[in-house]
Amino acid sequence: MFEVDPNSQANLGEIATEHVHLDLAVDFAGRKLIGTATHRLAAIATAREVVLDTAHLNIKGARLLNADQSSVALEIDTSTVHSIYGTALRLPLPEPVSAGQSISVEIDYETSPDSGAIQFLTPEQTLGKSQPYLFTQCEEIHARSLLPCQDSPSVKLSYSANIRVPKPLTALMSAIATGSHDDGDSTVYSFKQQITIPSYLIALVVGNLVSAKISDRCAVWSEPENIDACAWEFAEMETILQTAEEVISPYLWGRYDLLVLPPSFPYGGMENPCLTFVTPTLLAGDRSLTDVIAHEIAHSWSGNLVTAKNWEHFWLNEGWTTFFERKIVGRLNGEDARQLSCVIGEGDLLESVEFYGKDSPLTALVPQLDGVDPDDAYSTVPYDKGAHLLYYLEQLLGGPSVFEPYMRAYIQAFQGRSISTFDWKSHLFDYFAENEPTKIELLNNMEWDKWLTEPGMPPIGNHYDERPQKACLDLADRWMKAARESAYDQFSPADIATFSTMQRVIFLTRLAEAAPLQPDTLAAIDSTYALTGYRNCEVRFSWLVLALKSNYMAVADAVVDMLSAQGRMKYTRPLYRLLHACPDGRSLAEETFLRLRNFYHPICARMVEKDLGL
Ligand code: BES
Ligand code: ZN
């Protein structure tokens, strides 16, 4: 049984990191980082050792630092190895530290090319083709392959860093940049993150990077080749940030910058503090995919200030953030847009529940993760089941005028802390008992086990406004009717010209639910709306899903193109899975993956490998 976090081997009940200082040099030729991590730790109970999480690290030495600058070498015990959670680094202390006392421990180490947190790119894998590049992705349990640490979101620490990189490259971190200096062929960049954060929010990028200013506190970073496109696409980020502040509370992190990564970045976005990382697949040329920015901005409160205590409570990060994201989208683009986003989320949830099976424990809002790899448990369930619960509560308890003050009080109550679902629920009850006592009966009557711990769809559905999607569903129904008579000349590009990106996705997803469609129908859809070469990735992806579900191999080249051009897991995993499931697609899926494996991020490659049973 675990005390705090089933996915960490650190002695979290005894000692807690308060601050880490990193001093690292980047070795591109060796595909590794070399240097030291210095932890200041405070004992919570009597501690006879410090146990840190590591994975794929080469630990070269450890010292206890004394107040007078002298140090004592520590014995290093790396004999405890877990197949998923990595190697525990045990550092027995010369004498026990008691509760309240602090110690500093300095560790010399190197990462290795197998570190799951770091992807090194060759110059050929970048836009500029002339400089190497690296980026990290630590959520959920990969920080331990970047630095030895208590790799649990229950622990919050501040951090500082000096990063030495070869000229002319730039280093950025999830922190405030505090300066740089030249040192021969290198530049050393310094950073400080003074707000305490969980280890999974430590992030680093090194590459040929330039920035474009958006506002006094917002800039976009990318390689110079696409900086203009990035600055245009994300020009609204300051407005989105201000809207989030209106919905929740003032932004506390100082800067909010955006880094547009190379195409192998495995997620849509990652909420690294002060510097959100995003996939270049958001460059749709029409600013229509900025809901991902709204999502990552919302994490500045849910996730980064109020943090899930361990990965079983991940929904507190993602469910709340999805709920906030939709509030922001609603304020910016209207309530119809929010309703559409909810409807899409509901469809994604249903799909996940069908994929895992409605009795699968991984479909519980709060799953049990003892012995589980969080990468395997990752799905839309915590996002959409979580957002579904919060939307349900908002309706139940009296709508936004009652719920919005509550959600601000929730952030206010827990900011700076790591909490469990239990903490969330007891605050919910306390808040309503105190502020809206007539509502407490409604909360008492809820079937909480069904909502929180039982698998499958939520026990009660939500009523979303059907009108914003009606035109999309009607158009899909017309196509199905036309398919029976092969009567396609009634359709034209004008059918979808006024649809938003989300409405186009809903239209295509409705057709995919009716798959398999016949080849002549698919050919007519494609030639009417020119979907195969469609620039917007959400729309192109939805089309390819529909086509593959219908075994329509005319799209095979377009599928391979999309698999070669980007490695975002949201697109990459389903495309491989569906291509692999086509009677004529199996060997194409396998060959394509083997050819592109080195292009993908290590996490993405591992997941696709599992999906295809390779
Ligand atoms: N924090 C997540 C990304 C993440 C989750 C990385 C778990 C590693 C493990 C991020 O905020 C996120 O949810 N991104 C989404 C976009 C969003 C609009 C749903 C994504 O990547 O698709
Ligand atoms: Zn998120």
Short mmCIF file of N, CA, C and O and ligand atoms in Angstrom, two decimals, residues 137 139-140 267-271 292 295-296 299 314 318 325 378 383 568, ligand 1:
data_model
loop_
_atom_site.label_atom_id
_atom_site.label_comp_id
_atom_site.label_asym_id
_atom_site.label_seq_id
_atom_site.Cartn_x
_atom_site.Cartn_y
_atom_site.Cartn_z
N GLN A 137 9.54 16.75 -21.91
CA GLN A 137 8.11 16.58 -21.64
C GLN A 137 8.04 15.68 -20.41
O GLN A 137 8.23 14.48 -20.51
N GLU A 139 5.46 15.53 -17.79
CA GLU A 139 4.22 14.94 -17.31
C GLU A 139 4.02 13.61 -18.02
O GLU A 139 4.27 13.55 -19.23
N GLU A 140 3.61 12.47 -17.33
CA GLU A 140 3.29 12.53 -15.93
C GLU A 140 4.48 12.13 -15.08
O GLU A 140 4.80 12.81 -14.12
N TYR A 267 2.05 16.08 -27.69
CA TYR A 267 0.75 16.54 -27.19
C TYR A 267 0.29 17.77 -27.97
O TYR A 267 1.07 18.37 -28.72
N GLY A 268 -0.99 18.14 -27.75
CA GLY A 268 -1.48 19.38 -28.34
C GLY A 268 -0.81 20.56 -27.67
O GLY A 268 -0.34 21.49 -28.31
N GLY A 269 -0.76 20.48 -26.35
CA GLY A 269 -0.12 21.53 -25.59
C GLY A 269 0.29 21.00 -24.23
O GLY A 269 -0.23 19.98 -23.78
N MET A 270 1.24 21.68 -23.61
CA MET A 270 1.68 21.31 -22.26
C MET A 270 1.87 22.60 -21.47
O MET A 270 2.61 23.49 -21.91
N GLU A 271 1.22 22.63 -20.31
CA GLU A 271 1.09 23.87 -19.53
C GLU A 271 2.32 24.20 -18.71
O GLU A 271 2.21 24.55 -17.53
N VAL A 292 -7.05 25.25 -27.64
CA VAL A 292 -5.94 24.58 -26.94
C VAL A 292 -5.18 25.61 -26.08
O VAL A 292 -4.78 25.32 -24.95
N HIS A 295 -7.12 26.27 -23.06
CA HIS A 295 -6.95 25.14 -22.14
C HIS A 295 -5.64 25.27 -21.35
O HIS A 295 -5.63 25.18 -20.12
N GLU A 296 -4.55 25.50 -22.06
CA GLU A 296 -3.25 25.58 -21.36
C GLU A 296 -3.20 26.80 -20.45
O GLU A 296 -2.63 26.74 -19.36
N HIS A 299 -4.83 26.02 -17.18
CA HIS A 299 -3.99 25.25 -16.25
C HIS A 299 -3.17 26.15 -15.32
O HIS A 299 -2.67 25.67 -14.30
N PHE A 314 -5.84 12.95 -11.29
CA PHE A 314 -5.51 13.70 -12.49
C PHE A 314 -6.71 14.53 -12.99
O PHE A 314 -6.55 15.59 -13.58
N GLU A 318 -7.18 18.01 -15.18
CA GLU A 318 -7.69 18.08 -16.56
C GLU A 318 -9.20 18.33 -16.65
O GLU A 318 -9.65 19.01 -17.57
N GLU A 325 -11.65 25.92 -19.62
CA GLU A 325 -11.40 26.17 -21.05
C GLU A 325 -12.72 26.51 -21.74
O GLU A 325 -12.81 27.48 -22.51
N TYR A 378 -3.60 7.08 -19.75
CA TYR A 378 -3.97 8.39 -20.29
C TYR A 378 -5.11 8.25 -21.30
O TYR A 378 -5.04 7.47 -22.24
N TYR A 383 -10.58 14.19 -18.55
CA TYR A 383 -10.96 15.46 -19.15
C TYR A 383 -12.49 15.57 -19.20
O TYR A 383 -13.08 16.50 -18.69
N ARG A 568 1.81 14.14 -33.08
CA ARG A 568 0.92 14.40 -31.94
C ARG A 568 0.09 13.15 -31.69
O ARG A 568 -0.58 12.64 -32.60
N1 BES B 1 -1.36 18.47 -19.46
C1 BES B 1 -1.85 18.07 -20.72
C2 BES B 1 -0.88 17.28 -21.54
C3 BES B 1 -0.40 16.00 -20.89
C4 BES B 1 -1.24 15.22 -20.12
C5 BES B 1 0.88 15.60 -21.09
C6 BES B 1 -0.77 14.06 -19.55
C7 BES B 1 1.35 14.44 -20.51
C8 BES B 1 0.52 13.66 -19.74
C9 BES B 1 -2.31 19.27 -21.56
O1 BES B 1 -2.83 20.32 -20.81
C10 BES B 1 -3.44 18.80 -22.43
O2 BES B 1 -4.42 18.39 -21.89
N2 BES B 1 -3.29 18.87 -23.74
C11 BES B 1 -4.31 18.46 -24.69
C12 BES B 1 -4.98 19.63 -25.31
C13 BES B 1 -6.28 20.01 -24.71
C14 BES B 1 -6.95 21.12 -25.49
C15 BES B 1 -7.23 18.90 -24.45
C16 BES B 1 -3.66 17.68 -25.80
O3 BES B 1 -2.44 17.53 -25.77
O4 BES B 1 -4.34 17.21 -26.67
#
